[in-house]
Amino acid sequence: MSTKTIKQRALSITAATLLAGGIMLNASPAHAGVDISVKTTDDNPGGSAHFNDLGEYFNVCDDQVDGKRAVAWLEWYSGGFYHVAEVQDANGGNNGCVLYPYDIEIAEGNTVWLTVCLQDGANGTPVFCRTQSGTA
């Protein structure tokens, strides 16, 4: 086999490998979203909330025994509609977190807002609230 044929074959194999790698990268685009964690604004944060972009789920945690519950809202705008999902952790401080029980479908690239507050009872006035945004 001539040197020219060997070089051509090597170039062909290299080109095919690069092309296949490029196709694989295009078939599986990089994930662009971010996870969000936010804590209430009181001195010793009594509540926290977390949004996991990859699985599109969120939870709220009552982190302190203070007689208040932790409440979280996840908000986004999609398909011409404004969406709000709410979850409350009313089982007392440091007894685990409460996961939002329903499937959430948010298109990639949409902005989401996660808010966490403390409040007295299911319909109390939210206090010590903090909001953070991210991208689904």
Short mmCIF file of C-alpha atoms in Angstrom, two decimals:
data_model
loop_
_atom_site.label_atom_id
_atom_site.label_comp_id
_atom_site.label_asym_id
_atom_site.label_seq_id
_atom_site.Cartn_x
_atom_site.Cartn_y
_atom_site.Cartn_z
CA MET A 1 0.00 0.00 0.00
CA SER A 2 1.43 3.36 -0.96
CA THR A 3 2.08 6.19 1.51
CA LYS A 4 -0.54 8.30 -0.28
CA THR A 5 -3.20 5.58 0.17
CA ILE A 6 -2.35 5.15 3.87
CA LYS A 7 -2.62 8.93 4.46
CA GLN A 8 -5.94 9.09 2.58
CA ARG A 9 -7.29 6.17 4.60
CA ALA A 10 -6.16 7.75 7.89
CA LEU A 11 -7.77 11.05 6.92
CA SER A 12 -10.99 9.25 5.98
CA ILE A 13 -11.10 7.42 9.33
CA THR A 14 -10.38 10.66 11.23
CA ALA A 15 -13.07 12.53 9.30
CA ALA A 16 -15.61 9.74 9.87
CA THR A 17 -14.82 9.69 13.60
CA LEU A 18 -15.20 13.46 13.91
CA LEU A 19 -18.42 13.41 11.90
CA ALA A 20 -19.90 10.63 14.05
CA GLY A 21 -18.92 12.52 17.20
CA GLY A 22 -20.56 15.66 15.86
CA ILE A 23 -23.75 13.78 15.07
CA MET A 24 -23.81 12.30 18.57
CA LEU A 25 -23.38 15.74 20.11
CA ASN A 26 -26.20 17.14 18.00
CA ALA A 27 -28.50 14.25 18.89
CA SER A 28 -28.11 14.93 22.60
CA PRO A 29 -27.97 18.68 23.23
CA ALA A 30 -26.51 20.03 26.44
CA HIS A 31 -28.96 20.67 29.25
CA ALA A 32 -29.32 24.43 29.74
CA GLY A 33 -31.42 24.77 32.91
CA VAL A 34 -30.33 25.35 36.48
CA ASP A 35 -31.34 24.13 39.92
CA ILE A 36 -32.58 26.76 42.37
CA SER A 37 -32.36 26.82 46.18
CA VAL A 38 -33.77 29.66 48.27
CA LYS A 39 -34.14 30.29 52.03
CA THR A 40 -36.49 32.55 53.97
CA THR A 41 -35.17 35.96 55.08
CA ASP A 42 -35.53 35.54 58.86
CA ASP A 43 -32.34 35.60 60.99
CA ASN A 44 -32.12 31.81 61.29
CA PRO A 45 -33.89 30.74 58.09
CA GLY A 46 -36.95 28.75 59.08
CA GLY A 47 -37.79 27.56 55.59
CA SER A 48 -36.16 26.60 52.33
CA ALA A 49 -37.32 25.54 48.88
CA HIS A 50 -35.57 23.73 46.06
CA PHE A 51 -36.30 23.34 42.34
CA ASN A 52 -34.59 20.58 40.38
CA ASP A 53 -34.59 21.48 36.72
CA LEU A 54 -33.55 18.12 35.33
CA GLY A 55 -36.45 16.25 36.93
CA GLU A 56 -38.70 19.32 37.07
CA TYR A 57 -39.77 18.91 40.64
CA PHE A 58 -39.68 21.15 43.68
CA ASN A 59 -40.06 20.86 47.43
CA VAL A 60 -40.30 22.98 50.54
CA CYS A 61 -38.70 22.34 53.93
CA ASP A 62 -39.74 23.62 57.36
CA ASP A 63 -36.24 23.95 58.79
CA GLN A 64 -36.99 25.36 62.24
CA VAL A 65 -39.35 24.59 65.12
CA ASP A 66 -41.00 28.03 65.31
CA GLY A 67 -44.74 27.32 65.06
CA LYS A 68 -44.86 28.44 61.44
CA ARG A 69 -45.10 26.39 58.27
CA ALA A 70 -42.93 26.79 55.20
CA VAL A 71 -44.72 27.52 51.93
CA ALA A 72 -43.25 27.60 48.42
CA TRP A 73 -44.54 28.66 45.02
CA LEU A 74 -43.05 27.82 41.65
CA GLU A 75 -44.19 30.18 38.90
CA TRP A 76 -43.64 30.28 35.13
CA TYR A 77 -45.23 31.61 31.97
CA SER A 78 -45.72 29.14 29.12
CA GLY A 79 -48.07 28.55 26.22
CA GLY A 80 -49.83 31.85 26.77
CA PHE A 81 -50.65 30.99 30.40
CA TYR A 82 -49.24 31.92 33.80
CA HIS A 83 -48.71 28.82 35.97
CA VAL A 84 -48.35 28.58 39.75
CA ALA A 85 -47.65 25.45 41.77
CA GLU A 86 -47.76 25.56 45.59
CA VAL A 87 -46.56 23.20 48.30
CA GLN A 88 -46.60 23.55 52.11
CA ASP A 89 -44.59 21.82 54.82
CA ALA A 90 -46.74 21.88 57.93
CA ASN A 91 -45.29 18.86 59.72
CA GLY A 92 -42.96 20.77 62.02
CA GLY A 93 -39.36 21.84 61.78
CA ASN A 94 -36.67 19.41 60.69
CA ASN A 95 -39.05 16.54 59.91
CA GLY A 96 -38.07 16.30 56.27
CA CYS A 97 -39.35 18.18 53.24
CA VAL A 98 -42.59 18.01 51.28
CA LEU A 99 -42.36 17.31 47.55
CA TYR A 100 -44.87 18.89 45.15
CA PRO A 101 -47.00 15.84 44.30
CA TYR A 102 -47.85 16.50 40.64
CA ASP A 103 -45.85 16.24 37.42
CA ILE A 104 -44.56 19.60 36.20
CA GLU A 105 -43.91 20.13 32.49
CA ILE A 106 -41.93 23.30 31.79
CA ALA A 107 -40.41 23.88 28.36
CA GLU A 108 -36.63 24.25 28.38
CA GLY A 109 -35.47 27.83 28.35
CA ASN A 110 -38.47 29.20 30.28
CA THR A 111 -37.78 31.41 33.27
CA VAL A 112 -39.11 30.07 36.57
CA TRP A 113 -39.48 31.89 39.90
CA LEU A 114 -39.23 30.03 43.19
CA THR A 115 -40.54 31.77 46.31
CA VAL A 116 -40.38 30.50 49.88
CA CYS A 117 -42.11 32.05 52.91
CA LEU A 118 -43.15 31.24 56.45
CA GLN A 119 -46.76 31.60 57.54
CA ASP A 120 -49.16 30.82 60.39
CA GLY A 121 -51.64 28.16 59.27
CA ALA A 122 -52.74 27.23 55.77
CA ASN A 123 -54.14 30.68 54.98
CA GLY A 124 -51.90 32.92 57.09
CA THR A 125 -50.07 35.95 55.79
CA PRO A 126 -46.74 34.98 54.21
CA VAL A 127 -43.70 36.54 55.94
CA PHE A 128 -39.91 36.41 55.51
CA CYS A 129 -40.34 35.69 51.79
CA ARG A 130 -37.53 35.41 49.28
CA THR A 131 -37.71 34.74 45.53
CA GLN A 132 -35.04 33.52 43.17
CA SER A 133 -35.32 32.92 39.45
CA GLY A 134 -33.70 30.45 37.13
CA THR A 135 -34.14 28.73 33.80
CA ALA A 136 -35.92 25.44 33.19
#
